[in-house]
PDB file of C-alpha atoms in Angstrom:
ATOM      1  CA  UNK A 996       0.000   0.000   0.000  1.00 73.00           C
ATOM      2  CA  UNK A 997       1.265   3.790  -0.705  1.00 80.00           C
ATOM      3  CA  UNK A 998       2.030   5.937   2.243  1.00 89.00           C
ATOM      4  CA  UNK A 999       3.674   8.879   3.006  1.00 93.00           C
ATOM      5  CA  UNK A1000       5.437   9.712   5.805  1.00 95.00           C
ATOM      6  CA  UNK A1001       6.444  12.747   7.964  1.00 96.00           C
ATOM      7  CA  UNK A1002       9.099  12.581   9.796  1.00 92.00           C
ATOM      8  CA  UNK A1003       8.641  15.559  12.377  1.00 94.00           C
ATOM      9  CA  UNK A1004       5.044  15.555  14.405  1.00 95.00           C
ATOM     10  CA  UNK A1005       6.152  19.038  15.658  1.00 96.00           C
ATOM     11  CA  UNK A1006       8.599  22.001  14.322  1.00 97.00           C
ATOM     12  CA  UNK A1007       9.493  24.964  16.285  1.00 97.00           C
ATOM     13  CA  UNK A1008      11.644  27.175  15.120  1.00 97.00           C
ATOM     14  CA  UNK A1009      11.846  30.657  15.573  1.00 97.00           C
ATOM     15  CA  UNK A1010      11.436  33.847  13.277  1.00 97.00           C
ATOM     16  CA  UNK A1011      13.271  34.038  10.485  1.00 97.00           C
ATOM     17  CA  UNK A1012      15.030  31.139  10.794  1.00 98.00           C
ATOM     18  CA  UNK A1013      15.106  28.450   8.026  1.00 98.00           C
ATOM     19  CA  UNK A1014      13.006  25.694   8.373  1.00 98.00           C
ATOM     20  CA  UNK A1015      12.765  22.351   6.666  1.00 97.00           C
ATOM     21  CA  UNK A1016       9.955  19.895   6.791  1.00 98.00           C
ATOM     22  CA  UNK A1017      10.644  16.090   6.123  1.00 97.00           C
ATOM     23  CA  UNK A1018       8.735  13.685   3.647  1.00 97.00           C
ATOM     24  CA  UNK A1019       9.326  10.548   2.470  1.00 96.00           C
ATOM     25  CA  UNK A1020       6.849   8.355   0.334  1.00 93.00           C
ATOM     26  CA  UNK A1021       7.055   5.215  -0.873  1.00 88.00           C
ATOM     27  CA  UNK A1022       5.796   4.303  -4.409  1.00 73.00           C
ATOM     28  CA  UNK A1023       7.345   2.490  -7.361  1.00 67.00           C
ATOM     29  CA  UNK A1024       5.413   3.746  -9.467  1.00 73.00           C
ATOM     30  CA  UNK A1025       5.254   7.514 -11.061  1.00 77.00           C
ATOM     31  CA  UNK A1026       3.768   9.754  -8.628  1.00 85.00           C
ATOM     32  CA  UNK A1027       2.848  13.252  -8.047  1.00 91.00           C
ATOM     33  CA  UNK A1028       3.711  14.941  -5.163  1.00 94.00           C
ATOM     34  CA  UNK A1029       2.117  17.901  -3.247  1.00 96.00           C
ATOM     35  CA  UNK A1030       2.155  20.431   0.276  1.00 97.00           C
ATOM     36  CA  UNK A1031      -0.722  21.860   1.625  1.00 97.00           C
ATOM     37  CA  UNK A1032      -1.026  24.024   4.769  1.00 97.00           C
ATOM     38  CA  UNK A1033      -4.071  23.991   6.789  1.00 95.00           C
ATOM     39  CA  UNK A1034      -4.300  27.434   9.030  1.00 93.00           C
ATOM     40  CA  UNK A1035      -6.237  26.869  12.777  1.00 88.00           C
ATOM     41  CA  UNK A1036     -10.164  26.723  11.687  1.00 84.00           C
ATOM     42  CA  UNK A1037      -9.441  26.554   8.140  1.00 87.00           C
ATOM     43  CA  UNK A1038      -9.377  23.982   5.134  1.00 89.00           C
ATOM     44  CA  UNK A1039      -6.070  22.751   3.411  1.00 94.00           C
ATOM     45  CA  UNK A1040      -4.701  24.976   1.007  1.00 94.00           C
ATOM     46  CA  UNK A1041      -2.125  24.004  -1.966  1.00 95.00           C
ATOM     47  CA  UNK A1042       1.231  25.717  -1.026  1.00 96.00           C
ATOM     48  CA  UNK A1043       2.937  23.470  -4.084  1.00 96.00           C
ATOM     49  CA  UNK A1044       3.167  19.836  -6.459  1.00 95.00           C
ATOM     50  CA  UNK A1045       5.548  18.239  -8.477  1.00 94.00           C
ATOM     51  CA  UNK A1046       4.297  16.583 -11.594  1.00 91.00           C
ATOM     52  CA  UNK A1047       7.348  16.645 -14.078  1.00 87.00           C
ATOM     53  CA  UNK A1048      10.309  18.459 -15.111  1.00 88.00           C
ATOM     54  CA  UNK A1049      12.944  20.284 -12.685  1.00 89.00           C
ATOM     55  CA  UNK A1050      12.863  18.823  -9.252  1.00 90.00           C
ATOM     56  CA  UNK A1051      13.246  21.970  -7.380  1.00 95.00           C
ATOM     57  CA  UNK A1052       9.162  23.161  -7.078  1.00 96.00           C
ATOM     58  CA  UNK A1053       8.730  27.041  -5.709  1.00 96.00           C
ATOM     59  CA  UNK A1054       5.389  27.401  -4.384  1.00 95.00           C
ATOM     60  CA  UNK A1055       3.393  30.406  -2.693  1.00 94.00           C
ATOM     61  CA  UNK A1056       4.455  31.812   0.647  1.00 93.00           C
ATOM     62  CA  UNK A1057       8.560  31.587  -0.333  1.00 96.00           C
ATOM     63  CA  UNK A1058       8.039  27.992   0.106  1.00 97.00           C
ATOM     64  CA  UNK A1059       9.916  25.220  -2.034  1.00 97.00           C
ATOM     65  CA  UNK A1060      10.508  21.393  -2.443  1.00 97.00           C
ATOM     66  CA  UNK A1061      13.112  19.149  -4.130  1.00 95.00           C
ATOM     67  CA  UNK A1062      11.639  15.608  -5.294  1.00 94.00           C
ATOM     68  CA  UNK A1063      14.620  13.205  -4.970  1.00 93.00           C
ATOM     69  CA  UNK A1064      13.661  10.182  -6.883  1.00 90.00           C
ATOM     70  CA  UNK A1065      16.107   8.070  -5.534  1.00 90.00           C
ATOM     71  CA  UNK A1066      15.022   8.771  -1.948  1.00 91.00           C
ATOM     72  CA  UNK A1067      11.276   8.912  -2.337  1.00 92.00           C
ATOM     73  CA  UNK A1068      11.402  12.051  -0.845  1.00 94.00           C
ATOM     74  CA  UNK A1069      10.048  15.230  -0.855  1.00 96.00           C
ATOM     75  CA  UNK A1070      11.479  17.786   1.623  1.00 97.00           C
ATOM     76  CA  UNK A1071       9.764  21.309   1.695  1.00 98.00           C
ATOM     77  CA  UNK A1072      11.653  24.444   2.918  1.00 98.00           C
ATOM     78  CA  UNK A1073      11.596  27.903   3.710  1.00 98.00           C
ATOM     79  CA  UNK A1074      14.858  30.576   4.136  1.00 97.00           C
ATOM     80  CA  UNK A1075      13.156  32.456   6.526  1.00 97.00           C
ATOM     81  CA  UNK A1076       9.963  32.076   8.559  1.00 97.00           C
ATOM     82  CA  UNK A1077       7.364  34.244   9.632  1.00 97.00           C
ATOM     83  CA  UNK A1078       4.773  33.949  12.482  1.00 96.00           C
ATOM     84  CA  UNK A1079       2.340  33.753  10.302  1.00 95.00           C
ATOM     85  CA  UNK A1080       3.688  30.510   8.672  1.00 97.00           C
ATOM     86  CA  UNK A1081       2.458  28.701  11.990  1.00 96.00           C
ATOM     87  CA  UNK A1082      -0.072  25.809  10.647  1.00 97.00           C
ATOM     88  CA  UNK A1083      -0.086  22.335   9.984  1.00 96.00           C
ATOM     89  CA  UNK A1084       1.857  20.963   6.790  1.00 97.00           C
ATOM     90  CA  UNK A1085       0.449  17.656   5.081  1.00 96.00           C
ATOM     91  CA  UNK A1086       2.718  16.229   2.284  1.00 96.00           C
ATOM     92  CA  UNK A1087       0.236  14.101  -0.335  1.00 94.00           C
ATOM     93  CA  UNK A1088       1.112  11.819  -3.032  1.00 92.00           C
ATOM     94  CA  UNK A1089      -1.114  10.847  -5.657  1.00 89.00           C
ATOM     95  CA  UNK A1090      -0.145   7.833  -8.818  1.00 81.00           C
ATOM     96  CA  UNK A1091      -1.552   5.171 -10.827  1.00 74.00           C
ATOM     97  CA  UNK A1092      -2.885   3.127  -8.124  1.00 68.00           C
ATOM     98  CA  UNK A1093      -6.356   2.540  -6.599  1.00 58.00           C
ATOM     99  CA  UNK A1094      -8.791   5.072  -7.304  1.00 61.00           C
ATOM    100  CA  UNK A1095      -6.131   6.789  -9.713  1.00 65.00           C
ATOM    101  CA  UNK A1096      -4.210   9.911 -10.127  1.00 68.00           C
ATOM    102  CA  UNK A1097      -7.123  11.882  -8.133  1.00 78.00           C
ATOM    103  CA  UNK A1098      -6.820   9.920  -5.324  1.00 84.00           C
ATOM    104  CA  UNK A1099      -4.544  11.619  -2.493  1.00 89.00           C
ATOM    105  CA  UNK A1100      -2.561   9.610   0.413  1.00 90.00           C
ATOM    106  CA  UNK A1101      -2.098  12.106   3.183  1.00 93.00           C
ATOM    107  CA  UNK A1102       0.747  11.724   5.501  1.00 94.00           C
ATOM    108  CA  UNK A1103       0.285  12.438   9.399  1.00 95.00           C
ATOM    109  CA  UNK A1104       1.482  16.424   9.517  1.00 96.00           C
ATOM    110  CA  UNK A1105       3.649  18.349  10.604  1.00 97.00           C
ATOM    111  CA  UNK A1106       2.583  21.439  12.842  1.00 96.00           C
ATOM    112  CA  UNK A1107       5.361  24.537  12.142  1.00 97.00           C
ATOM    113  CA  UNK A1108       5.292  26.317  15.389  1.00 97.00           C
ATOM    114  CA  UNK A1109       7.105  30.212  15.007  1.00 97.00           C
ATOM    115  CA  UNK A1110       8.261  31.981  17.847  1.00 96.00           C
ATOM    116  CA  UNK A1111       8.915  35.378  18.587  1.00 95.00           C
TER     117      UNK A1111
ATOM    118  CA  UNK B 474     -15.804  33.220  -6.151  1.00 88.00           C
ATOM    119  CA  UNK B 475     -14.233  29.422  -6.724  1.00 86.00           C
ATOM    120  CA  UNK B 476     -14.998  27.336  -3.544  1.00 94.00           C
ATOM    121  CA  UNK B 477     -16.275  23.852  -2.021  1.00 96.00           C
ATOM    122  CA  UNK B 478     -19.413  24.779   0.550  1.00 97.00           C
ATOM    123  CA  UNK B 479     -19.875  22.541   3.427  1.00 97.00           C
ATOM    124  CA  UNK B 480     -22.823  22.598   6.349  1.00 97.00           C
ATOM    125  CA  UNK B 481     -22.862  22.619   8.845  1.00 97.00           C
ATOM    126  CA  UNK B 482     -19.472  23.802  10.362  1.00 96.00           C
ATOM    127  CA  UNK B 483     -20.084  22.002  13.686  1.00 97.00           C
ATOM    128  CA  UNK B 484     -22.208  20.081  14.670  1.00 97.00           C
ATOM    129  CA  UNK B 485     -22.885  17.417  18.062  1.00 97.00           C
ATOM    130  CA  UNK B 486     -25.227  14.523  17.842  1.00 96.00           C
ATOM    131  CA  UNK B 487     -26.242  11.543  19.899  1.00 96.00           C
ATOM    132  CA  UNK B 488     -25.535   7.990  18.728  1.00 97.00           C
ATOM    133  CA  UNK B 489     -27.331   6.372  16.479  1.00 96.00           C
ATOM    134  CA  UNK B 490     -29.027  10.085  15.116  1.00 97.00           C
ATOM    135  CA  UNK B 491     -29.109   9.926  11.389  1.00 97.00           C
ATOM    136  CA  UNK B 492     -27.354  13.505   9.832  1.00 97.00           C
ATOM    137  CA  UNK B 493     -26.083  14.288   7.047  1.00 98.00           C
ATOM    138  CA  UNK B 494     -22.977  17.260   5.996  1.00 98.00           C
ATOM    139  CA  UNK B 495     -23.598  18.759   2.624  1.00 98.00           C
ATOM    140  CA  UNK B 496     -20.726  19.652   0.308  1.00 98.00           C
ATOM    141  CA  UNK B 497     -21.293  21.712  -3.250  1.00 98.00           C
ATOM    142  CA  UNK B 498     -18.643  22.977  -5.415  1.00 98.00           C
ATOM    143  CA  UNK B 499     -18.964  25.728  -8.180  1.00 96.00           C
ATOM    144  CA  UNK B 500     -16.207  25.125 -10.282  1.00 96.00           C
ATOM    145  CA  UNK B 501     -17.934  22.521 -12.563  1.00 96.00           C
ATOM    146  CA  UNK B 502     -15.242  19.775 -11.373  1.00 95.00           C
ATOM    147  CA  UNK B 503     -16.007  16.263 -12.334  1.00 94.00           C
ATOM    148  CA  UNK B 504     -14.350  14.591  -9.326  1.00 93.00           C
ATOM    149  CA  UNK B 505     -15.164  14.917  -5.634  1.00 95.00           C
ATOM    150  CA  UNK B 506     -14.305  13.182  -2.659  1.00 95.00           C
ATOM    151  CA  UNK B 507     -14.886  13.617   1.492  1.00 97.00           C
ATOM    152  CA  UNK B 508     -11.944  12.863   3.843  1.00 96.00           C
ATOM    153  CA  UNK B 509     -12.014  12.750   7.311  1.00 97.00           C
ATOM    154  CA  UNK B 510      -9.374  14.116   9.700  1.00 95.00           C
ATOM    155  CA  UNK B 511      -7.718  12.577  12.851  1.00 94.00           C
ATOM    156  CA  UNK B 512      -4.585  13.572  14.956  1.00 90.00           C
ATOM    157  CA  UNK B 513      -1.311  11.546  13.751  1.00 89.00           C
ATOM    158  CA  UNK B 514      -3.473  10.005  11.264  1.00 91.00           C
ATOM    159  CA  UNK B 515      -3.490  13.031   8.697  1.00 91.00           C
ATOM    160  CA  UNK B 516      -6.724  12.616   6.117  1.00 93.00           C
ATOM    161  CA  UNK B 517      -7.752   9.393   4.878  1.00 94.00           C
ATOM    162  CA  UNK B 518     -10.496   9.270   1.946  1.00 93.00           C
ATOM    163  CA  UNK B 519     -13.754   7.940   2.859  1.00 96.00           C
ATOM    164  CA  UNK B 520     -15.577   8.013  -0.820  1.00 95.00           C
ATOM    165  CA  UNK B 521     -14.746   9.717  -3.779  1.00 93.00           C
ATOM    166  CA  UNK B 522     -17.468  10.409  -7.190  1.00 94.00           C
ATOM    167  CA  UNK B 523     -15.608  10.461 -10.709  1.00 91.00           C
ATOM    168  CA  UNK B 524     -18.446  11.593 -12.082  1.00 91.00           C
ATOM    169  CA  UNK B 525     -22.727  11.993 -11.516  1.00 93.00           C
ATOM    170  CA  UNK B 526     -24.242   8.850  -9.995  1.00 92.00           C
ATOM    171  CA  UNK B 527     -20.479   7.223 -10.247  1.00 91.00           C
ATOM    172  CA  UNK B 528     -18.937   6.867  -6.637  1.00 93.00           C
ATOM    173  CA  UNK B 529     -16.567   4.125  -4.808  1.00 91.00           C
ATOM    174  CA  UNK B 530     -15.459   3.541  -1.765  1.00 92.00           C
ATOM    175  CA  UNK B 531     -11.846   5.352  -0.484  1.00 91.00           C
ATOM    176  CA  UNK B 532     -10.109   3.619   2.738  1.00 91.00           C
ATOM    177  CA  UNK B 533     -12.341   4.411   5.527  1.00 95.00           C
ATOM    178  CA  UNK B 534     -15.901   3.922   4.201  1.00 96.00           C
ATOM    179  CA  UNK B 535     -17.174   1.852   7.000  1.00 96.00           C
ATOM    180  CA  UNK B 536     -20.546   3.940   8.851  1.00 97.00           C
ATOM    181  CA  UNK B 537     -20.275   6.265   5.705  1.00 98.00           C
ATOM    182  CA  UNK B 538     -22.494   6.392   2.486  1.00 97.00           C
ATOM    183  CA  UNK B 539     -22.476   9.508  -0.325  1.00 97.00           C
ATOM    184  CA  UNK B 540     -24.572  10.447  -3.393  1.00 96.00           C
ATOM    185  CA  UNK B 541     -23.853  11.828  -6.399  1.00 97.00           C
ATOM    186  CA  UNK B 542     -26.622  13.056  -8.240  1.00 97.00           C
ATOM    187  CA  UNK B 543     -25.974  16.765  -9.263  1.00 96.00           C
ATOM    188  CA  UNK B 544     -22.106  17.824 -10.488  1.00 96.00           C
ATOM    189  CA  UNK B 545     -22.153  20.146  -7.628  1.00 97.00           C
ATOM    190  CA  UNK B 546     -23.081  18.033  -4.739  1.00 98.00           C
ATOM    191  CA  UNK B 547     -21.516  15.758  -2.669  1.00 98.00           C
ATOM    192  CA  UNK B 548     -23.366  15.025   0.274  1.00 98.00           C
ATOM    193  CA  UNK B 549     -22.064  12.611   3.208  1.00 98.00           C
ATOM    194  CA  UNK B 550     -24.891  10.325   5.208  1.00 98.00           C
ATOM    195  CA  UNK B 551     -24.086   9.054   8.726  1.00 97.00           C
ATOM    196  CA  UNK B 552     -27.091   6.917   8.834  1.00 95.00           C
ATOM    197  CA  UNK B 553     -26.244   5.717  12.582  1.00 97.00           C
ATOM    198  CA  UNK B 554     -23.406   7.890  13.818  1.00 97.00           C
ATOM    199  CA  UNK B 555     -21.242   6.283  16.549  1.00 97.00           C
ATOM    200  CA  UNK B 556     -18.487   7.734  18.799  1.00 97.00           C
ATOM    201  CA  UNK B 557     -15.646   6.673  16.799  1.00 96.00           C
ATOM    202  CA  UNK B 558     -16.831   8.939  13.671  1.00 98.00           C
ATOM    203  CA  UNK B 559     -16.077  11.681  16.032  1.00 98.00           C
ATOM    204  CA  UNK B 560     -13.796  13.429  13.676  1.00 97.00           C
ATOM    205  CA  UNK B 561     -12.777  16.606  11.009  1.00 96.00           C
ATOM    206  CA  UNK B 562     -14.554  16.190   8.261  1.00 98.00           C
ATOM    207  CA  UNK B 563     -13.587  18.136   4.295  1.00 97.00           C
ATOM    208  CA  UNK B 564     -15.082  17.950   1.338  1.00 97.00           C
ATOM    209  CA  UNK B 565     -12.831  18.169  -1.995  1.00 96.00           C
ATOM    210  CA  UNK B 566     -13.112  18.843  -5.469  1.00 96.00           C
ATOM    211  CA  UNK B 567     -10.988  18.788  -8.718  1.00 93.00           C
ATOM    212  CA  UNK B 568     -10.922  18.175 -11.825  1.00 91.00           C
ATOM    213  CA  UNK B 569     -10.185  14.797 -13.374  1.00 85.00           C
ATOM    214  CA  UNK B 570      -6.971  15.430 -14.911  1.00 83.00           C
ATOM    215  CA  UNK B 571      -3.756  14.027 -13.431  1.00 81.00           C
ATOM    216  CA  UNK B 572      -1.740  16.148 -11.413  1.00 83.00           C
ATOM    217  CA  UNK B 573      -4.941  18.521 -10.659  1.00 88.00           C
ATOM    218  CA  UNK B 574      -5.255  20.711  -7.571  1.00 90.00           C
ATOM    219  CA  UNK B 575      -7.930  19.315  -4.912  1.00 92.00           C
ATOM    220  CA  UNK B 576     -10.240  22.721  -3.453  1.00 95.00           C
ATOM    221  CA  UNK B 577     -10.847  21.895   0.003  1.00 95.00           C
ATOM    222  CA  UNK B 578     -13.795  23.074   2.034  1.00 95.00           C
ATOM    223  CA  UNK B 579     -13.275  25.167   5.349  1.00 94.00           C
ATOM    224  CA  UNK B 580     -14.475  21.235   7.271  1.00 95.00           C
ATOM    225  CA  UNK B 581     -16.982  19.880   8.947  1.00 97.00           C
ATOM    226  CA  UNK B 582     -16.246  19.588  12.862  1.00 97.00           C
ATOM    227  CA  UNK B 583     -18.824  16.206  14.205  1.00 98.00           C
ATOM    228  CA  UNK B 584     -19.236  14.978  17.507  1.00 98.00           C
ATOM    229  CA  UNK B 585     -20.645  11.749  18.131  1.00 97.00           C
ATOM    230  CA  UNK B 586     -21.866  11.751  21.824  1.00 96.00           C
TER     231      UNK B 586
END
């Protein structure tokens, strides 16, 4: 079975300091690969995917992520971070397997805590 | 404005209290699916509709059932809730093209008492 997996429950760092959140996946098969935040009391939002092409993905927020095919991995990170980048990160990989490439496999999160 | 509806927001019920959490999208999306949300657990899929009157089951249907019988809504049925479906409940939508962004609703917060 896919899964993804997130190797940090919690992050705190604090302002403006670089931050990196860990995920791995494990798939042999072509996947796609997203982030998405989810602020307190709100839905998940797309902060960025990989679906082809050059492994380094910018998405919004100054956020990026390098795929690393050979590690299943997909680590995102950010130079400097602001307070309002606390939330909870979810890494999601979607393929060719059951229920197809619309299908998303969520992994646990990872809540980015920014202090002061 | 683009977004996936969902009612109520919160809502706490008694076991065995049929209910039912209405989703609608306006983006004209072919593919929608409802995901519930659990701490350390992340989202799992419960069902997911490819198209009108097409759904299947995700990983987590058990308690659950959905209809699909407009494009735009995607309504999930607790016919007998029980404590364990206690849980953060979203509602997504995208089109049905590899690759394509999933619109979340703002979720659906249930208590099973």
């Amino acid at each position: 079975a896919q899964s993804v997996t997130q190797l940090d429950s919690q992050v705190p760092v604090f302002e403006e300091a670089p931050v990196e959140l860990r995920c791995n996946y494990s798939s042999s098969v072509s996947v796609y690969l997203f982030w998405y935040v989810q602020y307190p009391n709100q839905g998940l939002q797309l902060l960025l995917k990989y679906l082809s092409g050059s492994t380094l993905v910018k998405g919004i927020n100054g956020f990026e992520a390098e795929f690393n095919k050979s590690q299943t991995s997909f680590h995102l990170r950010k130079p400097s971070v602001h307070i309002s980048d606390t939330a909870e990160y979810f890494c999601a990989v979607t393929g060719s397997f059951s229920g197809g490439y619309n299908k998303l496999i969520f992994g646990a999160g990872t809540r980015l805590a920014v202090h002061p | 404005e683009a977004q996936v509806t969902q009612n109520p927001r919160y809502l706490i019920t008694v076991t065995g209290k049929k209910l039912t959490v209405t989703c609608s999208q306006n983006m004209n999306h072919e593919y929608m699916s409802w995901y519930r949300q659990d701490p350390g657990l992340g989202l799992r899929q419960i069902y997911y509709s490819m198209n009108v009157e097409v759904t299947d089951k995700g990983d987590v249907p058990e308690g659950y059932k959905v209809s699909r019988k407009e494009k735009r809504n995607f309504p999930l049925i607790l016919e007998s809730p029980s404590p364990n479906q206690t849980s953060l409940y979203f509602c997504a939508s995208s089109n049905r093209v590899p690759g394509a962004e999933q619109f979340f609703g703002p979720g659906t917060r249930l208590t099973v008492l």
